[in-house]
Coordinates of C-alpha atoms and ligand atoms in Angstrom, one line a residue:
X1 CA 128.8 105.1 90.2
X2 CA 125.1 104.5 89.9
X3 CA 124.6 101.8 92.0
X4 CA 125.3 103.7 94.7
X5 CA 122.6 104.4 97.2
X6 CA 124.1 107.1 99.4
X7 CA 127.9 108.4 99.9
X8 CA 129.0 110.5 102.6
X9 CA 132.2 111.3 103.7
X10 CA 133.1 112.1 107.4
X11 CA 135.8 111.9 109.5
X12 CA 135.3 111.0 113.2
X13 CA 138.8 111.5 114.3
X14 CA 141.0 108.7 115.4
X15 CA 141.7 108.6 119.4
X16 CA 145.2 108.6 120.7
X17 CA 147.8 106.1 122.1
X18 CA 147.2 106.9 125.4
X19 CA 143.1 106.9 125.4
X20 CA 141.6 106.4 128.8
X21 CA 140.1 103.0 129.1
X22 CA 136.3 103.9 128.2
X23 CA 137.5 104.5 125.0
X24 CA 139.1 101.1 124.2
X25 CA 136.7 99.3 126.6
X26 CA 133.8 96.8 125.4
X27 CA 131.3 97.2 127.7
X28 CA 129.1 94.2 129.1
X29 CA 125.8 94.8 131.1
X30 CA 124.6 92.4 133.2
X31 CA 121.2 92.3 134.9
X32 CA 121.8 90.7 137.9
X33 CA 118.4 89.0 138.6
X34 CA 119.0 86.8 135.7
X35 CA 122.7 86.1 135.1
X36 CA 123.5 83.5 137.9
X37 CA 121.8 82.5 141.0
X38 CA 123.7 81.1 143.9
X39 CA 121.6 80.8 146.6
X40 CA 118.6 78.7 145.0
X41 CA 115.9 80.9 145.1
X42 CA 115.4 81.5 141.6
X43 CA 117.1 85.3 141.1
X44 CA 120.4 86.0 140.2
X45 CA 122.8 87.5 142.9
X46 CA 126.0 89.4 143.4
X47 CA 128.6 86.0 144.3
X48 CA 126.7 84.4 140.8
X49 CA 127.8 87.7 139.2
X50 CA 131.4 86.7 140.8
X51 CA 131.4 83.4 139.8
X52 CA 130.9 83.9 136.5
X53 CA 133.2 86.6 135.7
X54 CA 136.0 84.0 134.1
X55 CA 133.1 83.6 131.5
X56 CA 133.0 87.2 130.5
X57 CA 137.2 87.2 130.9
X58 CA 137.1 84.6 128.3
X59 CA 134.7 86.7 126.0
X60 CA 137.5 89.8 126.2
X61 CA 135.0 92.4 127.4
X62 CA 137.1 94.7 129.4
X63 CA 134.3 96.3 132.0
X64 CA 130.8 95.4 133.5
X65 CA 128.2 97.3 134.6
X66 CA 125.7 96.0 136.9
X67 CA 122.0 97.2 137.0
X68 CA 120.8 97.8 140.4
X69 CA 121.2 95.4 143.5
X70 CA 120.4 98.2 146.5
X71 CA 118.3 97.8 149.0
X72 CA 115.0 98.1 147.6
X73 CA 111.1 96.8 147.5
X74 CA 111.4 95.5 144.0
X75 CA 108.6 97.3 142.6
X76 CA 110.8 98.3 139.9
X77 CA 113.2 95.6 140.2
X78 CA 115.6 97.7 142.2
X79 CA 115.4 100.8 140.4
X80 CA 113.2 101.7 143.5
X81 CA 116.1 102.4 146.1
X82 CA 115.5 102.5 149.8
X83 CA 119.1 102.9 150.4
X84 CA 121.4 103.5 147.9
X85 CA 124.3 102.3 149.9
X86 CA 123.1 99.2 150.8
X87 CA 122.9 95.5 149.1
X88 CA 119.3 94.3 148.9
X89 CA 119.8 90.8 150.9
X90 CA 118.2 89.1 147.7
X91 CA 121.4 89.9 145.8
X92 CA 123.7 89.4 149.0
X93 CA 125.6 91.7 151.2
X94 CA 128.4 94.5 151.0
X95 CA 130.9 92.3 151.5
X96 CA 130.0 90.4 148.4
X97 CA 130.2 93.4 146.1
X98 CA 133.7 93.8 147.7
X99 CA 134.3 90.5 146.7
X100 CA 133.0 91.1 143.4
X101 CA 134.8 94.1 142.8
X102 CA 138.1 92.7 144.0
X103 CA 137.8 89.3 141.8
X104 CA 136.9 91.8 139.0
X105 CA 140.2 94.0 139.5
X106 CA 142.4 90.8 140.1
X107 CA 141.1 89.3 136.5
X108 CA 141.7 92.9 134.8
X109 CA 137.8 93.9 134.4
X110 CA 136.5 97.2 135.8
X111 CA 133.3 97.4 137.3
X112 CA 130.5 100.0 136.6
X113 CA 127.7 100.5 138.8
X114 CA 124.2 101.7 138.0
X115 CA 123.5 105.2 140.0
X116 CA 120.1 105.9 140.8
X117 CA 119.9 109.9 141.4
X118 CA 116.7 110.6 139.8
X119 CA 114.3 109.0 142.3
X120 CA 113.8 106.8 145.5
X121 CA 111.6 104.3 146.1
X122 CA 108.2 105.5 148.2
X123 CA 109.7 103.5 151.1
X124 CA 113.0 104.9 151.5
X125 CA 113.3 106.8 154.8
X126 CA 113.7 110.1 153.2
X127 CA 110.7 110.0 151.4
X128 CA 108.9 108.8 154.6
X129 CA 110.0 111.7 156.6
X130 CA 109.4 114.5 154.0
X131 CA 105.9 112.9 153.7
X132 CA 105.2 112.8 157.2
X133 CA 104.4 116.8 157.5
X134 CA 104.7 119.6 155.1
X135 CA 107.1 121.3 157.8
X136 CA 109.6 118.3 157.9
X137 CA 113.1 119.3 157.1
X138 CA 112.9 116.7 154.4
X139 CA 110.0 118.1 152.5
X140 CA 111.6 119.7 150.0
X141 CA 113.8 116.7 149.4
X142 CA 111.3 115.6 147.1
X143 CA 108.8 117.6 144.6
X144 CA 105.4 118.8 146.1
X145 CA 102.6 120.8 144.6
X146 CA 99.2 121.7 145.9
X147 CA 96.2 120.1 144.0
X148 CA 94.9 122.4 141.0
X149 CA 92.8 125.5 141.8
X150 CA 89.6 123.6 141.4
X151 CA 91.5 120.1 142.6
X152 CA 93.0 117.4 141.0
X153 CA 96.5 117.1 139.7
X154 CA 98.6 120.1 139.6
X155 CA 99.5 120.0 135.6
X156 CA 99.5 117.4 132.7
X157 CA 102.7 115.9 133.6
X158 CA 103.1 112.0 132.7
X159 CA 104.3 109.1 134.2
X160 CA 106.8 107.2 131.9
X161 CA 105.0 104.4 133.4
X162 CA 101.6 105.4 132.4
X163 CA 98.9 107.6 134.4
X164 CA 99.6 111.2 136.2
X165 CA 103.5 112.2 136.7
X166 CA 101.4 113.1 140.6
X167 CA 100.0 111.1 143.4
X168 CA 98.5 113.0 145.9
X169 CA 99.5 112.4 149.7
X170 CA 96.3 112.6 151.5
X171 CA 97.6 113.4 154.9
X172 CA 99.4 116.4 153.9
X173 CA 96.9 117.5 151.0
X174 CA 99.8 118.1 148.7
X175 CA 100.5 116.1 145.1
X176 CA 104.3 114.6 144.7
X177 CA 106.0 114.2 141.3
X178 CA 107.1 111.1 140.0
X179 CA 108.7 110.6 136.3
X180 CA 108.2 107.0 136.9
X181 CA 105.8 104.9 139.2
X182 CA 103.8 106.3 142.0
X183 CA 106.5 104.3 143.9
X184 CA 109.1 106.0 142.8
X185 CA 108.8 109.6 144.1
X186 CA 111.6 112.2 142.4
X187 CA 114.5 113.8 144.2
X188 CA 114.5 117.6 144.1
X189 CA 117.9 118.2 142.9
X190 CA 117.5 122.0 143.0
X191 CA 117.7 121.3 146.9
X192 CA 121.9 121.7 147.8
X193 CA 121.0 118.9 150.5
X194 CA 120.1 116.1 148.1
X195 CA 123.0 116.8 145.6
X196 CA 125.0 116.4 148.7
X197 CA 123.6 113.5 149.9
X198 CA 123.6 112.2 146.3
X199 CA 127.4 112.9 145.6
X200 CA 127.9 110.8 149.3
X201 CA 126.5 107.9 148.0
X202 CA 129.0 108.4 144.9
X203 CA 131.8 108.9 147.1
X204 CA 130.6 105.7 149.2
X205 CA 130.9 103.5 146.1
X206 CA 134.4 105.0 144.9
X207 CA 135.6 104.3 148.2
X208 CA 134.7 100.7 147.7
X209 CA 136.9 100.6 144.2
X210 CA 134.1 101.0 141.7
X211 CA 135.4 102.1 138.4
X212 CA 132.4 104.3 136.8
X213 CA 128.8 104.7 137.2
X214 CA 125.4 104.4 134.2
X215 CA 123.2 107.3 135.7
X216 CA 119.8 106.1 135.6
X217 CA 117.1 108.2 134.1
X218 CA 119.4 111.0 133.8
X219 CA 117.7 113.7 131.8
X220 CA 115.2 113.7 134.5
X221 CA 116.9 115.1 137.8
X222 CA 115.6 118.8 137.3
X223 CA 111.9 119.8 137.0
X224 CA 110.5 123.5 136.5
X225 CA 109.2 123.9 139.9
X226 CA 107.1 126.5 138.7
X227 CA 105.3 123.7 137.5
X228 CA 104.2 124.5 133.9
X229 CA 101.9 122.4 131.6
X230 CA 104.1 120.6 129.2
X231 CA 103.5 121.0 125.1
X232 CA 100.9 118.6 123.5
X233 CA 103.0 116.1 121.4
X234 CA 101.3 116.4 118.0
X235 CA 102.9 113.0 116.5
X236 CA 101.5 111.5 119.7
X237 CA 98.9 108.0 118.4
X238 CA 97.4 106.5 121.7
X239 CA 97.2 103.5 120.1
X240 CA 100.9 102.4 119.7
X241 CA 102.6 105.3 122.2
X242 CA 103.3 105.5 125.4
X243 CA 101.0 107.7 127.0
X244 CA 103.8 109.9 128.3
X245 CA 104.1 110.9 124.5
X246 CA 101.1 113.1 125.2
X247 CA 103.2 115.9 126.0
X248 CA 106.6 117.1 124.9
X249 CA 108.9 117.3 128.4
X250 CA 110.6 120.5 128.1
X251 CA 110.0 121.1 131.6
X252 CA 110.7 117.9 133.0
X253 CA 113.6 117.0 131.2
X254 CA 116.9 119.1 130.0
X255 CA 116.5 121.7 132.6
X256 CA 119.4 124.5 132.6
X257 CA 120.6 123.0 136.1
X258 CA 121.4 119.7 134.6
X259 CA 124.1 121.0 132.6
X260 CA 125.6 122.7 135.7
X261 CA 125.5 119.0 137.2
X262 CA 127.0 117.5 134.7
X263 CA 130.0 119.7 134.3
X264 CA 130.4 119.8 138.3
X265 CA 130.0 116.0 138.5
X266 CA 132.4 115.3 135.5
X267 CA 135.1 117.5 136.9
X268 CA 135.0 116.5 140.6
X269 CA 135.1 112.3 139.8
X270 CA 137.8 113.2 137.1
X271 CA 139.6 114.8 139.7
X272 CA 139.1 111.5 141.8
X273 CA 140.9 109.0 139.0
X274 CA 140.3 107.2 135.7
X275 CA 136.8 106.9 136.2
X276 CA 133.6 106.8 133.6
X277 CA 130.1 108.6 133.8
X278 CA 127.8 107.1 131.4
X279 CA 124.5 108.6 130.9
X280 CA 121.3 106.6 130.1
X281 CA 119.9 109.5 127.7
X282 CA 116.8 108.5 125.4
X283 CA 117.6 111.1 122.7
X284 CA 118.3 111.8 119.1
X285 CA 121.6 112.9 117.5
X286 CA 121.3 116.4 118.0
X287 CA 119.7 117.3 121.3
X288 CA 121.8 114.5 122.9
X289 CA 125.2 116.4 121.9
X290 CA 124.7 118.6 124.7
X291 CA 125.3 116.0 127.1
X292 CA 129.1 116.2 125.9
X293 CA 129.7 119.5 127.1
X294 CA 132.4 121.5 125.8
X295 CA 136.0 121.2 126.0
X296 CA 136.2 123.9 128.4
X297 CA 132.8 122.9 130.6
X298 CA 132.9 119.1 130.0
X299 CA 130.1 116.7 130.0
X300 CA 129.3 113.2 130.4
X301 CA 132.4 110.9 129.5
X302 CA 129.8 109.1 127.5
X303 CA 126.1 109.7 126.5
X304 CA 124.2 106.6 125.9
X305 CA 123.5 106.7 122.5
X306 CA 120.7 104.8 122.0
X307 CA 119.5 105.6 118.3
X308 CA 120.3 102.3 117.2
X309 CA 117.4 100.9 119.1
X310 CA 114.8 103.0 117.0
X311 CA 116.6 103.1 113.8
X312 CA 115.4 101.1 110.8
X313 CA 117.6 98.2 110.4
X314 CA 118.8 98.9 106.6
X315 CA 122.2 100.2 105.2
X316 CA 120.8 103.4 104.4
X317 CA 119.5 104.3 107.4
X318 CA 122.2 103.2 109.5
X319 CA 124.7 105.1 107.2
X320 CA 122.7 107.9 107.7
X321 CA 122.6 107.4 111.5
X322 CA 126.3 106.9 111.8
X323 CA 127.1 109.8 109.3
X324 CA 124.7 112.3 111.5
X325 CA 126.0 110.7 114.7
X326 CA 129.8 111.6 113.6
X327 CA 129.7 114.9 112.3
X328 CA 127.3 116.3 115.2
X329 CA 129.5 114.7 117.8
X330 CA 132.0 117.8 118.8
X331 CA 136.0 117.1 118.8
X332 CA 136.7 116.3 122.3
X333 CA 133.8 113.6 122.9
X334 CA 133.7 110.2 122.1
X335 CA 131.1 108.0 120.6
X336 CA 129.3 104.9 122.1
X337 CA 126.8 102.4 120.9
X338 CA 124.1 99.9 122.3
X339 CA 122.2 97.5 120.7
X340 CA 120.2 96.4 123.6
X341 CA 119.2 96.9 127.3
X342 CA 116.8 95.4 130.1
X343 CA 114.0 98.2 128.7
X344 CA 114.2 97.1 125.2
X345 CA 113.7 94.6 122.5
X346 CA 116.6 92.6 122.2
X347 CA 118.5 92.9 118.8
X348 CA 117.9 89.2 117.7
X349 CA 114.2 89.8 117.9
X350 CA 114.0 93.2 116.1
X351 CA 116.0 92.1 112.9
X352 CA 116.3 88.2 113.2
X353 CA 119.1 85.8 113.9
X354 CA 121.1 86.3 110.8
X355 CA 121.2 90.1 111.0
X356 CA 121.6 89.7 114.8
X357 CA 125.5 88.7 113.7
X358 CA 125.9 91.1 111.6
X359 CA 124.6 93.7 114.1
X360 CA 127.3 92.5 116.3
X361 CA 130.1 93.0 113.5
X362 CA 128.5 96.3 113.0
X363 CA 128.5 97.0 116.6
X364 CA 132.2 96.0 117.6
X365 CA 133.8 97.6 114.3
X366 CA 132.1 101.3 114.4
X367 CA 134.1 103.7 116.2
X368 CA 133.3 104.2 119.7
X369 CA 132.5 102.2 122.9
X370 CA 130.5 99.2 122.2
X371 CA 128.1 98.0 125.3
X372 CA 127.0 94.3 125.1
X373 CA 123.7 93.4 127.0
X374 CA 124.2 89.9 128.7
X375 CA 122.9 87.0 126.5
X376 CA 123.2 89.1 123.3
X377 CA 126.6 87.3 122.5
X378 CA 124.3 84.4 122.5
X379 CA 121.6 85.6 120.2
X380 CA 119.0 85.6 122.6
X381 CA 115.7 86.9 121.9
X382 CA 112.7 88.3 123.6
X383 CA 110.7 85.6 125.3
X384 CA 106.8 85.5 125.4
X385 CA 105.9 85.6 128.9
X386 CA 102.4 84.5 129.7
X387 CA 99.6 86.8 131.4
X388 CA 100.0 85.5 134.8
X389 CA 104.3 85.5 134.8
X390 CA 104.3 89.1 133.9
X391 CA 106.6 90.3 137.0
X392 CA 107.2 94.0 135.1
X393 CA 105.3 97.2 136.7
X394 CA 104.7 98.7 133.4
X395 CA 103.3 95.9 131.5
X396 CA 101.0 95.3 134.5
X397 CA 100.1 99.4 134.3
X398 CA 99.7 99.3 130.8
X399 CA 98.8 95.7 129.7
X400 CA 99.2 94.2 126.1
X401 CA 100.6 97.3 124.5
X402 CA 104.0 95.8 124.4
X403 CA 105.7 98.0 126.8
X404 CA 106.5 94.8 129.1
X405 CA 110.3 94.1 129.9
X406 CA 110.1 91.0 131.3
X407 CA 110.8 89.5 127.3
X408 CA 114.3 90.9 127.6
X409 CA 115.1 90.1 131.2
X410 CA 115.2 86.2 130.9
X411 CA 117.7 84.0 132.9
X412 CA 121.1 83.6 131.0
X413 CA 121.4 80.3 130.1
X414 CA 124.5 78.9 130.8
X415 CA 124.9 74.7 130.1
X416 CA 122.7 72.0 129.5
X417 CA 121.6 71.1 133.0
X418 CA 118.6 72.1 134.9
X419 CA 117.3 75.3 134.6
X420 CA 120.0 75.9 131.9
X421 CA 122.8 76.2 135.1
X422 CA 121.2 79.6 135.8
X423 CA 119.6 78.3 139.3
X424 CA 118.7 75.1 140.9
X425 CA 115.1 76.1 141.0
X426 CA 112.4 77.3 138.6
X427 CA 113.7 81.3 138.2
X428 CA 111.7 84.5 138.7
X429 CA 111.1 84.7 135.0
X430 CA 111.1 81.6 132.2
X431 CA 114.1 80.5 130.5
X432 CA 114.1 81.1 126.5
X433 CA 112.5 77.9 124.9
X434 CA 115.8 77.5 122.7
X435 CA 117.9 77.5 125.6
X436 CA 118.6 73.7 125.1
X437 CA 120.3 74.7 122.0
X438 CA 121.6 78.2 122.6
X439 CA 123.5 78.4 126.0
X440 CA 127.3 79.1 127.0
X441 CA 128.2 75.4 127.0
X442 CA 127.0 74.2 123.9
X443 CA 128.0 78.0 122.0
X444 CA 131.6 77.7 123.4
X445 CA 133.5 75.3 121.4
X446 CA 131.4 75.5 118.2
X447 CA 133.8 77.3 116.1
X448 CA 130.8 79.3 114.3
X449 CA 128.4 79.9 117.2
X450 CA 127.2 83.4 117.6
X451 CA 129.1 83.4 121.1
X452 CA 132.4 82.4 119.1
X453 CA 131.9 85.4 116.9
X454 CA 131.7 88.0 119.5
X455 CA 134.9 86.4 121.1
X456 CA 136.7 86.6 117.8
X457 CA 135.3 90.1 117.1
X458 CA 136.4 91.4 120.3
X459 CA 140.0 89.7 120.1
X460 CA 140.1 91.5 116.5
X461 CA 139.4 94.4 117.9
X462 CA 142.3 94.2 120.4
X463 CA 144.8 92.9 117.6
X464 CA 143.6 96.0 115.0
X465 CA 144.2 99.3 116.3
X466 CA 142.3 100.9 113.6
X467 CA 139.3 99.1 114.9
X468 CA 139.7 100.3 118.6
X469 CA 140.7 103.7 118.1
X470 CA 141.0 104.7 114.7
X471 CA 139.1 107.3 112.8
X472 CA 135.7 106.3 110.8
X473 CA 135.1 107.6 107.3
X474 CA 133.5 106.7 104.1
X475 CA 130.5 105.4 105.4
X476 CA 128.4 104.4 102.4
X477 CA 125.5 102.7 101.9
X478 CA 125.8 100.7 98.4
X479 CA 123.2 98.1 97.2
X480 CA 121.9 97.3 100.5
X481 CA 125.5 96.9 102.0
X482 CA 126.9 99.6 104.9
X483 CA 130.5 100.0 104.7
X484 CA 132.9 102.3 106.4
X485 CA 136.6 102.3 106.9
X486 CA 138.3 102.2 109.9
X487 CA 141.8 103.9 109.8
X488 CA 144.9 104.8 111.9
X489 CA 148.4 105.8 111.1
X490 CA 149.0 103.6 108.2
X491 CA 146.6 101.2 109.0
X492 CA 143.3 100.7 107.7
X493 CA 140.4 98.2 107.6
X494 CA 136.9 98.9 105.7
X495 CA 133.7 96.9 107.2
X496 CA 131.6 95.4 104.7
X497 CA 127.8 94.5 106.3
X498 CA 125.2 92.8 103.8
X499 CA 121.6 94.3 105.3
X500 CA 119.3 93.3 102.5
X501 CA 119.4 89.6 102.7
X502 CA 120.6 88.9 99.3
X503 CA 124.0 88.2 98.0
X504 CA 126.1 91.2 96.2
X505 CA 129.0 91.9 95.0
X506 CA 131.0 94.8 95.8
X507 CA 134.0 96.1 94.0
X508 CA 136.3 97.5 96.3
X509 CA 138.3 99.4 93.6
X510 CA 135.6 101.3 92.0
X511 CA 134.5 102.2 95.4
X512 CA 137.5 103.2 96.2
X513 CA 138.0 105.6 93.1
X514 CA 135.6 107.9 94.0
X515 CA 135.7 111.5 96.3
X516 CA 134.5 109.7 99.7
X517 CA 138.3 108.2 99.3
X518 CA 140.5 110.6 98.3
X519 CA 143.2 109.3 100.4
X520 CA 143.3 105.4 99.2
X521 CA 145.5 104.6 96.2
X522 CA 144.5 101.7 94.0
X523 CA 144.3 98.3 95.3
X524 CA 145.3 94.8 93.9
X525 CA 143.3 92.6 96.4
X526 CA 141.6 92.4 99.6
X527 CA 142.1 90.3 102.5
X528 CA 139.1 89.0 104.5
X529 CA 140.0 89.3 108.0
X530 CA 136.7 88.1 109.6
X531 CA 133.3 87.1 108.3
X532 CA 130.5 87.0 110.4
X533 CA 129.8 83.0 109.4
X534 CA 133.5 82.9 110.6
X535 CA 134.2 80.5 107.5
X536 CA 136.2 82.4 105.3
X537 CA 139.7 84.4 105.7
X538 CA 142.7 85.2 103.5
X539 CA 143.5 87.1 99.9
X540 CA 141.0 87.6 97.3
X541 CA 140.4 89.9 94.4
X542 CA 139.0 93.2 94.6
X543 CA 135.5 91.9 93.8
X544 CA 134.2 91.2 97.1
X545 CA 131.0 88.4 97.2
X546 CA 129.2 89.3 100.1
X547 CA 126.6 86.3 100.9
X548 CA 123.2 87.4 102.0
X549 CA 123.3 88.7 105.8
X550 CA 127.3 88.5 105.8
X551 CA 129.5 91.1 107.3
X552 CA 133.3 91.2 106.8
X553 CA 136.0 93.1 108.1
X554 CA 138.6 93.6 105.1
X555 CA 141.9 94.4 104.8
X556 CA 143.7 96.2 101.4
X557 CA 146.4 94.7 99.9
X558 CA 148.8 96.8 97.3
X559 CA 151.4 95.7 95.0
X560 CA 154.0 96.5 97.8
X561 CA 152.1 95.0 100.4
X562 CA 154.7 92.6 102.1
X563 CA 153.7 88.9 101.9
X564 CA 151.6 89.9 98.6
Ligands
GLC1 C1 115.8 103.4 133.6 C2 115.9 102.3 133.9 C3 114.8 101.3 134.0 C4 114.0 102.0 135.1 C5 113.6 103.4 135.3 C6 113.1 104.1 136.1 O1 114.9 104.1 132.4 O2 116.7 101.7 132.8 O3 114.7 100.0 133.8 O4 112.3 101.1 135.0 O5 114.7 104.2 134.6 O6 114.4 103.9 137.3

């Protein structure tokens, strides 16, 4: 077996037939500003999302998660909230949310909201009161510190968006802490009234019928209130890294109280029905596991797994990642995978257009709940934003280092009409230069388009139970091809993903003769269930010829296989 580059047997176990919806679901992430504008202001809105729900049904997804639409001065585009229980007029009204939820449910779609528990806007009534005086009963809803003994910031804590994580409130002479912008003061989750208020927010939305929450900036809810300096990070490279990497956030993330809150939240929400909690948790495999809790002290339903965002896109690295992740997951936990979101470079830009198809096949056939970022199903890329068009506060704070998120938040191209059918006026961010070619109308009926690929892969997931809930094993990198098996009961399928950009033949019979697959008998032929090129299907010999950048889902045929 000299051609084996890496070989590991791992077993991510199969889910059960009565699995909760969020285990079998495909989640679709909508950034409402950029999905569909119905009131002609160049910014997407909630009626816009509602008007496009049928599209999502056609695509085959099960749930839609919406980035924030709450009242906000929009300094961080809605992640700076002034009222967690109301809708910003830019996006519509509470009645529009009700309408969206009702229509989604009618269509069989679940609705997941973005919950922003870590901070509010500095314009939020709570913060306005808190900063009004040191004696105000609301003061301790936020995190305050006196200046350092000689003056200046209390310690070395850094903001994610550049600069210190402390801003002086001149009127009261104390600094307040903000993990993100100074316009986003952190709530003090140690305060029981804060916790109560935030649980009330969740209750408010659950009563309106939502099916779950994505928990924004979740690692950061608690900080060490004795405010020790963070240790320096030896790996920090100021030339390329985000400034916050200069320190290791051991006093501002993963505080012990957070995990009590996780369990409390999980037990509480499970007591109310069939909901999902998805954490935004940027962590490597091992530290991420803590968020799953234990069988006795449950954690989040889905601990956001963002490891694909920084893992090299090659068969060895991805095989290692899948193996490490699946081996680390506790038995009670369920995996999930994310290829992109509103904060990170799009997959098509990271790996190229051809590999983006392979990535789609990976996302929709690997074990775990997949999340698709809007537009990735069309193969949208990052869009160049000229300096005068920059909107993102991060880019404004730290220009030119590539942190800006505008490129991944450009409008969804729907059709060939003006502004790609997104709006009747020039949108808040430019459309991609390829929107006349790359849009829903063009791709919908094209039998080999990226959109059709997504639709067909989702359909395959529905019809092949091994893909939705089956176990995963035999994760191998062989000659630049990532191979894995999914199986449940008597059904098994293999996924072969050519990731090195060159044609290669994989001999399934010799692959199956190895220790990696002790359970598999010899085979007579394979059946191609789907190619990423969407141009071939059917029975072939056991030597599988993959074209460059091709992914295949295949079944195995034994002599005894009916019909063979
Ligand atoms: C999360 C969001 C990001 C936002 C930040 C602050 O990381 O995904 O868009 O800027 O939190 O709320």
